[in-house]
Every structure is written in structure tokens, then in C-alpha cells.
């Protein structure tokens, strides 16, 4: 049902016990005049296939009920479009992406049937930002240069017209269970899985202007976009006739999402639960929230106890590292969910996003967690962000046998006197830089011990040295 710009969607599959209700508002049309991605070419009778985008971004409030998940609700974003026609290409690419800062992207194309002929590389592309509103169509005229590596989950698409060039780079993890799933499409023989899709693609857009396309107008990053490889563009290893049955997902599993993929309200629920964990003792919390509640400070104390054990570091510097921290993370997650079960699962930070930035310290992550560099005039204290008022606990002898020389709940070798959360840009005089390539390198190691030896001094340590820092040292090093 639609009333003005507001839509109400209700879909039910009674036999499977699945129901979706959604309220969709504030649509952003492709063009103010109602024109879609095809432009004036949509009126050409010889065009056998049409693509129309109703909205590049709409706000959504939803409620989903399934036998496995029960009923979940939340807010999100929607991309709305449709296809129709008398023919469909044998191969195609489709993608779209949305960011909160006004960035929008949609593209589709491949060999396009036009009357009795087929155009080999015909794409429709739209990019929106606070600065640019660019469209590309074959009739501009525009040329399109795709480089498709579906088995690697990669696409590079360049769209070029007389004075504009847009380069779109898409990367999605092609490994099973990491995002791609089969999508069924209508055929003369019924629905078949004729394409694969992922909603976890990372997309980079570079916009150039000028007759030589040599003036960089803008670079934009989309953290979670969609990419579809269809027909002949699918990886040959993709299943040809199986549609993934998502109802087989075990309801005991939680889905942990990247922090930036949460809505503002979803993130705030997580942060509010963390505030409760920080301000409430374990005893009081368990009386109110149940036995899974553990205070934030007590979790710090438990980690400290294992790391500072006189016999050895029980949590790091050995093969127990990964297993220990998985169990520790689960304990944190269960405490969060004890406070607010609707959180669903603890989110995570994928700093590969920052690794691909020219200046990772400009990431929006620091808007929530405070500046990645503290105030040098106040012991490098972090004074902004969502947790600016958090303090390091003093006199924590009721929960820990360890403290630093200032009586703070820090490790004995940490001589930081500040009660604030602190961050420093340098560790022993060296500035840490993330390297996204190392993640993949570590996954290619032959066994667990080799993987650990790869991950600990790099992926693990970089997060600490990039953020926490080490200062007032007698000697400096070239790399930490």
C-alpha cells in the first residue's frame, strides 16, 4: 500500500511461517523529473529490457518473523527498483550501495539486446554525492570497460563520456559462507539460480573530469554494497540450479555485523549496554540482568589476570591466543545481551576499511569512540566521543590482584598515571600503518600455528600500536 511517499509492505509465506512487514519512507528518486537510469532511451521501441530505479535510498522500519529467528525488528535503508521486458541478457552485472553521508551508487549492464542486435558492453551507471550527480548511458555517448573476476569476487568498471570518467572497484569475499549466495530468476522453465549476489562488498568510486579525464573530482568509499554476477559472468564453480535455503540457518547462531553496517539506533543500543556494563558491578548486574552479566571492569580484570599470570601469559604469545579471545569475546557478548537481548550479537570493527584509506585517523569510527589521538597536553587523554566520560578504575582490589604503580586497573608494566582512556599516535617513535594484504596472507598459511605466528605480530598488534601507543621510551624503533 502506498500513501504519498510512504509505503507499507507486507509479505507472508504461511506454509513456512515467514512474515515481513516494512514501512518505507523518504524515497530518493533517480531524477527529480521521474526519469530512470535509461534516460530518454527508455522510450525507444527496440529496447527489449528495461531497468527503473524507484529510489536510490529510502528509510525502512521493519519486523521480520521466522520459525528460527522468532520476531526481530529494526531500521535500515532500502534500494527500490524493477526490471521488465521481452528479453534478458545472457550475462550481466548489477550493483548498488548506500552510505549515510549522501553517497549513492547504482549500476547494471552487460551485453544488451536492442532489437535484432546485441550491444557488447552496455551499462547504466548513476553516482550521487554531496558534490556530484553523474549518470552514464550508452546514448551519451559513453563507453564502458568492465574487468570481471567473479571467482575472485572482483569487478572493475570504468564508465567514460566526453568530460567525465567514473572508475568503480568492487571487492567481495568469494569464499563459501562469506557473503555470496545464489539468486533465483524467472526462466521459461521456472525459477533457476542464474546469478550470485553479495551484500558485503567493499566499493571504491573515483570520479574524474576534463577532456583528458585527469582532474580528480572525488574518491568515495562504500563499506557494504551489493554486487551480482549473472549468467555467463558467474564463476564457473557457482551452483547452476540450487537456490540457497536460508531457513536452514540454525537459530542458535548469532550474526555479528560490522559496526558501520548497524543503524544509528542499533549502534546506540550497543553503546548504552556497554555504559551499563561499565557503571554496574557484576553482583548488582547479575541480580538485575541474570547470571550472564559481567561488569566491564571485571572483564578487564579477568584479562589482566590471565595476561599477568606469574607462570606465563596465558592469553597471548602462544597458540592459546585465538581460543582464549574467542571465549573472552563470547563472555562480553553474553553480558551485552543480558542487558539488551535485542542487540542480537556483538558487532565487530573491520579495520581493513581504514587500511584502504589515505588517512585512517579520519575514519567515522572515531566519531563514536573518540579521537584516535589523545590530548598531548593532558597525558594523551581522549576527551571526545561516546565514551569520553569513562574512567580507569582505581582501587580495584575487590576484583583484581593486579594494578599498575599508580593503583589503577592497568597491567603492572603500564606506568600510565592517567585515569582517562589514552591514545598516542606513535609506539616507540614509530607510526603504525595497517596493511590489508596481510589478512589474506595469513589465511593462506598451511596450519594453525603458522596462522597464529602470522596474525599475532601483525593484525593483532597493529590495532594496539595504532591506537594505544607507547611513549616516553628510552629507545625508538623503525616499525611497530
Short mmCIF file of C-alpha atoms in Angstrom, two decimals:
data_model
loop_
_atom_site.label_atom_id
_atom_site.label_comp_id
_atom_site.label_asym_id
_atom_site.label_seq_id
_atom_site.Cartn_x
_atom_site.Cartn_y
_atom_site.Cartn_z
CA UNK A 1 0.00 0.00 0.00
CA UNK A 2 1.24 3.49 -0.80
CA UNK A 3 0.17 6.82 0.62
CA UNK A 4 2.10 9.66 -0.93
CA UNK A 5 5.80 8.95 -0.47
CA UNK A 6 5.15 6.38 2.28
CA UNK A 7 4.78 2.68 1.50
CA UNK A 8 3.68 -0.25 3.63
CA UNK A 9 4.91 -3.67 2.53
CA UNK A 10 3.63 -6.95 3.91
CA UNK A 11 4.82 -10.33 2.63
CA UNK A 12 3.82 -13.64 4.20
CA UNK A 13 4.68 -17.26 3.46
CA UNK A 14 2.21 -19.03 5.72
CA UNK A 15 3.45 -22.54 4.99
CA UNK A 16 7.00 -21.64 6.02
CA UNK A 17 5.91 -19.39 8.89
CA UNK A 18 7.73 -16.38 7.48
CA UNK A 19 6.34 -12.85 7.52
CA UNK A 20 7.88 -9.47 6.72
CA UNK A 21 6.31 -6.11 7.43
CA UNK A 22 8.07 -2.91 6.41
CA UNK A 23 7.29 0.79 6.32
CA UNK A 24 9.30 2.58 3.63
CA UNK A 25 9.57 6.37 3.66
CA UNK A 26 11.55 9.32 2.28
CA UNK A 27 12.43 7.87 -1.15
CA UNK A 28 15.25 9.44 -3.16
CA UNK A 29 14.33 9.15 -6.86
CA UNK A 30 16.94 8.68 -9.57
CA UNK A 31 15.99 12.06 -11.00
CA UNK A 32 13.66 14.83 -9.88
CA UNK A 33 11.76 14.67 -13.20
CA UNK A 34 10.91 10.99 -12.70
CA UNK A 35 13.42 9.76 -15.25
CA UNK A 36 15.18 6.46 -14.51
CA UNK A 37 18.66 5.08 -15.30
CA UNK A 38 17.85 4.64 -19.03
CA UNK A 39 17.16 8.33 -19.61
CA UNK A 40 15.37 9.13 -22.85
CA UNK A 41 16.39 5.78 -24.33
CA UNK A 42 13.62 4.11 -22.31
CA UNK A 43 11.19 5.34 -24.97
CA UNK A 44 12.95 3.55 -27.86
CA UNK A 45 10.72 0.65 -29.02
CA UNK A 46 13.71 -1.54 -29.91
CA UNK A 47 14.89 -1.70 -26.28
CA UNK A 48 13.85 -5.17 -25.13
CA UNK A 49 14.77 -4.85 -21.46
CA UNK A 50 14.13 -2.04 -19.00
CA UNK A 51 15.55 -1.10 -15.60
CA UNK A 52 13.91 1.52 -13.44
CA UNK A 53 15.13 2.67 -10.02
CA UNK A 54 12.31 3.99 -7.84
CA UNK A 55 14.60 5.10 -5.04
CA UNK A 56 18.36 5.17 -4.55
CA UNK A 57 17.75 5.31 -0.80
CA UNK A 58 14.67 5.03 1.39
CA UNK A 59 14.31 4.72 5.14
CA UNK A 60 12.82 1.44 6.38
CA UNK A 61 11.30 0.26 9.64
CA UNK A 62 10.77 -3.50 9.55
CA UNK A 63 9.56 -6.50 11.51
CA UNK A 64 10.58 -10.00 10.40
CA UNK A 65 9.19 -13.23 11.82
CA UNK A 66 10.63 -16.69 11.09
CA UNK A 67 10.46 -20.01 12.97
CA UNK A 68 14.22 -19.92 13.53
CA UNK A 69 14.75 -16.28 14.49
CA UNK A 70 11.44 -15.51 16.15
CA UNK A 71 10.48 -11.87 15.62
CA UNK A 72 13.13 -9.23 15.08
CA UNK A 73 12.66 -5.58 14.22
CA UNK A 74 14.81 -2.60 13.37
CA UNK A 75 15.56 0.23 10.97
CA UNK A 76 17.59 0.26 7.81
CA UNK A 77 17.89 1.52 4.25
CA UNK A 78 16.27 0.29 1.05
CA UNK A 79 17.12 0.43 -2.64
CA UNK A 80 13.96 0.06 -4.78
CA UNK A 81 13.92 -0.92 -8.45
CA UNK A 82 12.31 -3.18 -11.04
CA UNK A 83 13.09 -4.91 -14.36
CA UNK A 84 10.71 -5.78 -17.18
CA UNK A 85 10.87 -6.57 -20.88
CA UNK A 86 10.75 -9.27 -23.54
CA UNK A 87 14.39 -10.39 -23.37
CA UNK A 88 17.16 -10.77 -20.83
CA UNK A 89 20.93 -10.70 -21.38
CA UNK A 90 22.93 -13.91 -21.28
CA UNK A 91 25.40 -12.27 -18.88
CA UNK A 92 25.06 -9.29 -16.59
CA UNK A 93 26.46 -7.27 -13.71
CA UNK A 94 24.37 -5.39 -11.15
CA UNK A 95 25.36 -3.43 -8.08
CA UNK A 96 24.21 -0.77 -5.67
CA UNK A 97 25.49 0.85 -2.49
CA UNK A 98 24.33 3.38 0.10
CA UNK A 99 26.22 5.43 2.67
CA UNK A 100 24.84 7.68 5.41
CA UNK A 101 26.71 10.75 4.15
CA UNK A 102 24.63 11.05 0.97
CA UNK A 103 26.69 8.68 -1.18
CA UNK A 104 24.59 6.59 -3.57
CA UNK A 105 25.64 4.23 -6.35
CA UNK A 106 23.74 2.00 -8.77
CA UNK A 107 24.89 0.28 -11.94
CA UNK A 108 23.81 -2.55 -14.20
CA UNK A 109 24.76 -3.86 -17.60
CA UNK A 110 26.37 -6.38 -19.87
CA UNK A 111 25.58 -7.50 -23.42
CA UNK A 112 22.26 -5.69 -24.01
CA UNK A 113 19.65 -6.87 -26.56
CA UNK A 114 18.41 -3.96 -28.69
CA UNK A 115 16.12 -5.16 -31.44
CA UNK A 116 17.91 -7.74 -33.60
CA UNK A 117 21.39 -6.79 -32.34
CA UNK A 118 23.24 -7.05 -29.03
CA UNK A 119 25.43 -4.23 -27.71
CA UNK A 120 28.53 -5.91 -26.20
CA UNK A 121 29.16 -3.61 -23.22
CA UNK A 122 26.10 -1.51 -22.44
CA UNK A 123 25.89 -0.23 -18.87
CA UNK A 124 23.75 2.25 -16.96
CA UNK A 125 25.54 3.96 -14.08
CA UNK A 126 24.48 6.54 -11.51
CA UNK A 127 26.64 8.10 -8.79
CA UNK A 128 25.44 10.64 -6.23
CA UNK A 129 27.38 12.54 -3.57
CA UNK A 130 27.15 15.91 -1.89
CA UNK A 131 29.24 17.22 -4.78
CA UNK A 132 28.36 15.13 -7.85
CA UNK A 133 25.23 13.90 -9.64
CA UNK A 134 26.57 11.85 -12.54
CA UNK A 135 24.81 9.46 -14.92
CA UNK A 136 26.27 7.41 -17.76
CA UNK A 137 24.26 5.88 -20.64
CA UNK A 138 25.33 4.36 -23.97
CA UNK A 139 23.46 7.15 -25.77
CA UNK A 140 25.51 9.96 -24.14
CA UNK A 141 27.65 8.61 -25.83
CA UNK A 142 29.57 6.81 -23.11
CA UNK A 143 31.97 3.88 -23.30
CA UNK A 144 32.19 1.15 -20.67
CA UNK A 145 35.19 -1.00 -19.84
CA UNK A 146 34.43 -3.87 -17.44
CA UNK A 147 37.03 -6.21 -15.94
CA UNK A 148 35.17 -9.07 -14.32
CA UNK A 149 36.79 -11.62 -11.99
CA UNK A 150 33.77 -13.33 -10.48
CA UNK A 151 35.78 -16.22 -9.00
CA UNK A 152 37.77 -13.62 -7.04
CA UNK A 153 34.67 -11.60 -6.16
CA UNK A 154 36.10 -8.60 -8.02
CA UNK A 155 34.84 -6.12 -10.57
CA UNK A 156 36.40 -3.03 -12.07
CA UNK A 157 34.05 -0.97 -14.22
CA UNK A 158 35.09 2.25 -15.95
CA UNK A 159 32.44 4.50 -17.48
CA UNK A 160 33.73 7.32 -19.69
CA UNK A 161 31.96 10.13 -21.55
CA UNK A 162 33.38 13.25 -23.16
CA UNK A 163 34.31 15.10 -19.95
CA UNK A 164 33.64 12.57 -17.21
CA UNK A 165 35.10 9.28 -16.10
CA UNK A 166 33.94 7.09 -13.23
CA UNK A 167 36.01 4.13 -12.04
CA UNK A 168 34.18 1.63 -9.82
CA UNK A 169 36.21 -1.00 -7.97
CA UNK A 170 34.30 -3.76 -6.19
CA UNK A 171 35.72 -6.45 -3.90
CA UNK A 172 33.73 -9.15 -2.10
CA UNK A 173 35.00 -12.27 -0.36
CA UNK A 174 34.31 -15.19 -2.76
CA UNK A 175 34.82 -17.93 -0.16
CA UNK A 176 31.76 -20.06 0.70
CA UNK A 177 29.77 -18.68 3.60
CA UNK A 178 31.39 -15.24 3.39
CA UNK A 179 28.56 -13.36 1.73
CA UNK A 180 27.75 -14.72 -1.73
CA UNK A 181 24.52 -16.63 -2.24
CA UNK A 182 22.59 -17.92 -5.23
CA UNK A 183 19.71 -15.83 -6.56
CA UNK A 184 16.81 -17.34 -8.47
CA UNK A 185 15.49 -15.66 -11.57
CA UNK A 186 12.45 -16.41 -13.74
CA UNK A 187 13.03 -18.52 -16.85
CA UNK A 188 10.77 -20.36 -19.28
CA UNK A 189 11.43 -23.50 -17.20
CA UNK A 190 10.68 -21.87 -13.85
CA UNK A 191 12.93 -20.19 -11.30
CA UNK A 192 16.61 -21.05 -11.53
CA UNK A 193 19.66 -19.84 -9.65
CA UNK A 194 21.11 -17.86 -12.52
CA UNK A 195 23.22 -15.39 -10.55
CA UNK A 196 25.21 -14.95 -7.35
CA UNK A 197 24.97 -11.94 -5.07
CA UNK A 198 26.73 -10.50 -2.04
CA UNK A 199 25.63 -7.62 0.18
CA UNK A 200 29.06 -7.44 1.83
CA UNK A 201 31.04 -5.87 -1.00
CA UNK A 202 33.54 -3.07 -0.45
CA UNK A 203 33.27 -0.48 -3.23
CA UNK A 204 35.56 2.37 -4.18
CA UNK A 205 34.50 5.07 -6.65
CA UNK A 206 36.90 7.52 -8.32
CA UNK A 207 35.43 10.41 -10.30
CA UNK A 208 37.50 12.36 -12.87
CA UNK A 209 36.58 15.28 -15.12
CA UNK A 210 38.11 17.16 -18.03
CA UNK A 211 38.75 16.29 -21.69
CA UNK A 212 41.65 14.07 -20.63
CA UNK A 213 39.87 12.71 -17.54
CA UNK A 214 42.84 13.86 -15.49
CA UNK A 215 41.16 16.06 -12.85
CA UNK A 216 40.21 14.09 -9.74
CA UNK A 217 36.83 15.31 -8.54
CA UNK A 218 36.19 12.86 -5.71
CA UNK A 219 37.04 9.50 -4.18
CA UNK A 220 34.25 7.72 -2.31
CA UNK A 221 34.13 4.50 -0.31
CA UNK A 222 31.11 2.28 0.31
CA UNK A 223 31.62 -0.15 3.17
CA UNK A 224 28.77 -2.58 2.47
CA UNK A 225 27.48 -2.60 -1.06
CA UNK A 226 25.77 -5.19 -3.26
CA UNK A 227 27.27 -6.93 -6.27
CA UNK A 228 25.68 -9.52 -8.56
CA UNK A 229 27.38 -11.66 -11.21
CA UNK A 230 24.74 -13.12 -13.50
CA UNK A 231 24.52 -15.69 -16.28
CA UNK A 232 27.80 -16.17 -18.11
CA UNK A 233 29.56 -13.74 -15.78
CA UNK A 234 29.20 -16.10 -12.82
CA UNK A 235 32.20 -18.03 -11.61
CA UNK A 236 32.02 -21.49 -13.25
CA UNK A 237 32.19 -23.06 -9.79
CA UNK A 238 28.88 -21.44 -8.81
CA UNK A 239 25.95 -23.82 -8.41
CA UNK A 240 23.76 -23.91 -11.52
CA UNK A 241 20.42 -24.97 -10.14
CA UNK A 242 20.43 -24.57 -6.36
CA UNK A 243 18.88 -21.66 -4.51
CA UNK A 244 20.38 -21.39 -1.04
CA UNK A 245 17.75 -22.19 1.57
CA UNK A 246 18.37 -19.56 4.21
CA UNK A 247 15.80 -21.13 6.51
CA UNK A 248 18.35 -23.84 7.26
CA UNK A 249 20.37 -21.40 9.34
CA UNK A 250 20.48 -22.68 12.90
CA UNK A 251 18.63 -20.28 15.19
CA UNK A 252 21.35 -20.78 17.82
CA UNK A 253 23.75 -18.88 15.60
CA UNK A 254 24.14 -15.14 16.07
CA UNK A 255 25.09 -12.89 13.18
CA UNK A 256 27.85 -10.47 14.14
CA UNK A 257 27.87 -7.42 11.90
CA UNK A 258 30.47 -4.77 11.15
CA UNK A 259 29.85 -1.78 13.39
CA UNK A 260 29.26 0.61 10.49
CA UNK A 261 26.55 -1.60 8.99
CA UNK A 262 24.35 -1.02 12.05
CA UNK A 263 21.75 1.71 12.01
CA UNK A 264 22.23 4.67 14.35
CA UNK A 265 19.65 3.21 16.75
CA UNK A 266 21.26 -0.25 16.68
CA UNK A 267 24.69 1.20 17.46
CA UNK A 268 23.27 3.27 20.30
CA UNK A 269 21.74 0.17 21.87
CA UNK A 270 25.17 -1.47 21.92
CA UNK A 271 26.82 1.63 23.39
CA UNK A 272 24.09 2.04 26.01
CA UNK A 273 24.53 -1.59 27.11
CA UNK A 274 28.29 -1.01 27.38
CA UNK A 275 27.58 2.00 29.60
CA UNK A 276 25.50 -0.23 31.87
CA UNK A 277 28.33 -2.78 31.99
CA UNK A 278 30.80 -0.04 32.91
CA UNK A 279 28.66 1.55 35.64
CA UNK A 280 27.27 -1.62 37.24
CA UNK A 281 29.11 -4.17 39.39
CA UNK A 282 28.87 -7.84 38.47
CA UNK A 283 26.92 -8.63 41.64
CA UNK A 284 24.35 -5.89 41.09
CA UNK A 285 24.17 -6.65 37.38
CA UNK A 286 23.50 -10.35 37.89
CA UNK A 287 20.72 -9.56 40.32
CA UNK A 288 19.08 -7.34 37.70
CA UNK A 289 20.07 -8.89 34.35
CA UNK A 290 20.84 -12.53 35.15
CA UNK A 291 23.86 -14.77 35.57
CA UNK A 292 25.48 -13.89 32.22
CA UNK A 293 26.12 -10.30 33.26
CA UNK A 294 29.76 -9.39 33.93
CA UNK A 295 30.84 -5.81 34.56
CA UNK A 296 33.18 -4.16 32.07
CA UNK A 297 35.82 -3.59 34.74
CA UNK A 298 35.68 -7.21 35.86
CA UNK A 299 36.26 -8.33 32.28
CA UNK A 300 39.31 -6.05 32.22
CA UNK A 301 40.45 -7.62 35.48
CA UNK A 302 39.99 -11.16 34.16
CA UNK A 303 42.01 -10.38 31.04
CA UNK A 304 44.71 -8.80 33.20
CA UNK A 305 44.82 -11.82 35.50
CA UNK A 306 45.49 -14.16 32.57
CA UNK A 307 47.98 -11.86 30.87
CA UNK A 308 49.94 -11.07 34.04
CA UNK A 309 49.98 -14.60 35.49
CA UNK A 310 53.38 -15.22 37.18
CA UNK A 311 53.82 -18.56 35.42
CA UNK A 312 53.27 -17.23 31.90
CA UNK A 313 50.98 -15.08 29.81
CA UNK A 314 48.01 -17.42 29.47
CA UNK A 315 46.19 -15.28 26.90
CA UNK A 316 48.89 -14.20 24.44
CA UNK A 317 52.23 -15.16 22.91
CA UNK A 318 51.21 -18.74 22.19
CA UNK A 319 48.71 -20.99 20.42
CA UNK A 320 46.03 -20.40 23.08
CA UNK A 321 45.74 -16.78 21.90
CA UNK A 322 42.85 -17.24 19.44
CA UNK A 323 40.88 -19.74 21.56
CA UNK A 324 41.19 -17.59 24.68
CA UNK A 325 40.00 -14.44 22.97
CA UNK A 326 37.08 -16.19 21.27
CA UNK A 327 35.88 -17.36 24.69
CA UNK A 328 36.57 -13.93 26.19
CA UNK A 329 34.59 -12.23 23.40
CA UNK A 330 31.69 -14.62 23.96
CA UNK A 331 31.64 -13.65 27.63
CA UNK A 332 31.49 -9.97 26.67
CA UNK A 333 28.73 -10.68 24.15
CA UNK A 334 26.62 -12.62 26.62
CA UNK A 335 26.88 -9.76 29.09
CA UNK A 336 25.76 -7.27 26.43
CA UNK A 337 22.80 -9.47 25.55
CA UNK A 338 21.89 -9.87 29.21
CA UNK A 339 21.41 -6.09 29.36
CA UNK A 340 19.64 -5.80 25.99
CA UNK A 341 18.74 -9.04 24.14
CA UNK A 342 17.54 -7.04 21.12
CA UNK A 343 21.18 -6.22 20.28
CA UNK A 344 21.28 -9.72 18.79
CA UNK A 345 25.06 -10.08 18.66
CA UNK A 346 28.19 -8.12 19.44
CA UNK A 347 29.34 -6.06 16.43
CA UNK A 348 32.95 -6.00 15.22
CA UNK A 349 35.35 -3.45 13.76
CA UNK A 350 36.81 -4.30 10.34
CA UNK A 351 39.85 -2.07 10.18
CA UNK A 352 40.52 -3.17 6.61
CA UNK A 353 38.23 -0.23 5.82
CA UNK A 354 40.73 2.11 7.46
CA UNK A 355 43.63 0.19 5.91
CA UNK A 356 42.42 1.28 2.48
CA UNK A 357 42.08 4.94 3.47
CA UNK A 358 44.77 7.51 2.80
CA UNK A 359 44.34 8.76 6.37
CA UNK A 360 42.72 6.14 8.61
CA UNK A 361 42.60 8.61 11.50
CA UNK A 362 39.85 10.47 9.64
CA UNK A 363 37.51 7.46 9.83
CA UNK A 364 34.00 7.97 11.20
CA UNK A 365 34.80 5.26 13.76
CA UNK A 366 36.47 7.94 15.88
CA UNK A 367 33.26 9.98 15.94
CA UNK A 368 31.82 7.25 18.16
CA UNK A 369 34.86 6.05 20.10
CA UNK A 370 36.68 9.36 20.42
CA UNK A 371 39.72 10.69 18.60
CA UNK A 372 42.38 8.18 17.58
CA UNK A 373 44.90 10.57 19.20
CA UNK A 374 44.54 11.88 22.73
CA UNK A 375 45.23 15.36 24.05
CA UNK A 376 49.05 15.74 24.33
CA UNK A 377 48.54 18.47 26.92
CA UNK A 378 46.65 16.12 29.23
CA UNK A 379 48.55 12.85 29.15
CA UNK A 380 47.08 11.96 25.74
CA UNK A 381 43.60 11.63 27.24
CA UNK A 382 40.66 11.02 24.90
CA UNK A 383 38.08 13.69 25.72
CA UNK A 384 35.53 13.31 22.93
CA UNK A 385 33.32 10.58 21.50
CA UNK A 386 30.64 8.41 23.04
CA UNK A 387 32.82 7.19 25.95
CA UNK A 388 34.65 10.39 26.87
CA UNK A 389 33.46 10.19 30.49
CA UNK A 390 34.73 6.66 31.11
CA UNK A 391 37.48 6.43 33.73
CA UNK A 392 40.06 3.76 34.53
CA UNK A 393 39.09 2.24 37.84
CA UNK A 394 41.30 2.85 40.87
CA UNK A 395 41.48 0.65 43.97
CA UNK A 396 40.11 -2.43 42.21
CA UNK A 397 41.44 -4.92 44.76
CA UNK A 398 37.97 -6.46 45.09
CA UNK A 399 38.16 -7.78 41.51
CA UNK A 400 41.90 -7.92 40.70
CA UNK A 401 45.20 -8.80 42.31
CA UNK A 402 46.99 -6.63 39.81
CA UNK A 403 47.30 -2.90 39.25
CA UNK A 404 49.92 -0.51 37.97
CA UNK A 405 52.20 1.57 40.18
CA UNK A 406 49.51 4.28 40.41
CA UNK A 407 46.91 1.85 41.76
CA UNK A 408 44.92 1.82 38.50
CA UNK A 409 43.36 -1.21 36.84
CA UNK A 410 46.16 -1.46 34.31
CA UNK A 411 48.92 -4.02 33.88
CA UNK A 412 51.88 -3.69 36.29
CA UNK A 413 54.22 -2.78 33.41
CA UNK A 414 51.93 0.03 32.23
CA UNK A 415 53.11 3.13 34.12
CA UNK A 416 50.42 5.41 32.69
CA UNK A 417 49.13 7.62 35.55
CA UNK A 418 46.03 8.94 33.76
CA UNK A 419 42.55 7.82 34.75
CA UNK A 420 41.33 8.69 31.25
CA UNK A 421 41.31 6.42 28.24
CA UNK A 422 44.52 7.43 26.46
CA UNK A 423 45.75 7.14 22.87
CA UNK A 424 49.01 8.07 21.22
CA UNK A 425 49.88 8.23 17.53
CA UNK A 426 53.31 6.63 17.95
CA UNK A 427 54.65 3.46 19.56
CA UNK A 428 58.32 3.75 20.48
CA UNK A 429 58.64 6.56 17.96
CA UNK A 430 57.11 4.55 15.12
CA UNK A 431 53.75 5.23 13.47
CA UNK A 432 51.81 2.04 12.74
CA UNK A 433 50.18 1.64 9.34
CA UNK A 434 47.59 -1.03 8.58
CA UNK A 435 48.20 -3.33 5.62
CA UNK A 436 45.02 -5.04 4.39
CA UNK A 437 47.03 -7.53 2.32
CA UNK A 438 48.31 -9.26 5.44
CA UNK A 439 44.83 -10.54 6.36
CA UNK A 440 44.70 -12.64 3.19
CA UNK A 441 48.34 -13.63 3.52
CA UNK A 442 47.72 -15.07 6.97
CA UNK A 443 44.73 -17.09 5.77
CA UNK A 444 46.98 -18.84 3.25
CA UNK A 445 49.25 -20.34 5.90
CA UNK A 446 49.34 -24.17 5.97
CA UNK A 447 48.27 -24.79 9.57
CA UNK A 448 47.01 -23.19 12.77
CA UNK A 449 50.43 -22.50 14.33
CA UNK A 450 51.63 -20.79 11.16
CA UNK A 451 48.43 -18.76 11.05
CA UNK A 452 48.93 -17.69 14.66
CA UNK A 453 52.57 -16.76 14.03
CA UNK A 454 51.37 -14.58 11.14
CA UNK A 455 48.37 -12.94 12.83
CA UNK A 456 49.75 -12.09 16.28
CA UNK A 457 52.55 -9.64 15.42
CA UNK A 458 50.56 -8.04 12.59
CA UNK A 459 46.75 -7.98 12.54
CA UNK A 460 46.52 -8.24 16.33
CA UNK A 461 49.41 -5.99 17.33
CA UNK A 462 48.69 -3.23 14.81
CA UNK A 463 45.35 -2.40 16.44
CA UNK A 464 47.13 -1.88 19.77
CA UNK A 465 50.08 0.11 18.46
CA UNK A 466 47.93 2.23 16.12
CA UNK A 467 45.62 3.23 18.97
CA UNK A 468 47.20 2.82 22.39
CA UNK A 469 50.73 3.79 21.54
CA UNK A 470 53.87 3.67 23.66
CA UNK A 471 55.60 6.87 24.67
CA UNK A 472 58.38 8.18 26.95
CA UNK A 473 60.64 5.34 25.86
CA UNK A 474 64.43 5.39 26.06
CA UNK A 475 64.82 3.89 22.61
CA UNK A 476 62.76 4.16 19.45
CA UNK A 477 62.29 1.65 16.65
CA UNK A 478 61.56 1.95 12.94
CA UNK A 479 58.46 -0.22 12.95
CA UNK A 480 55.87 -1.45 15.47
#
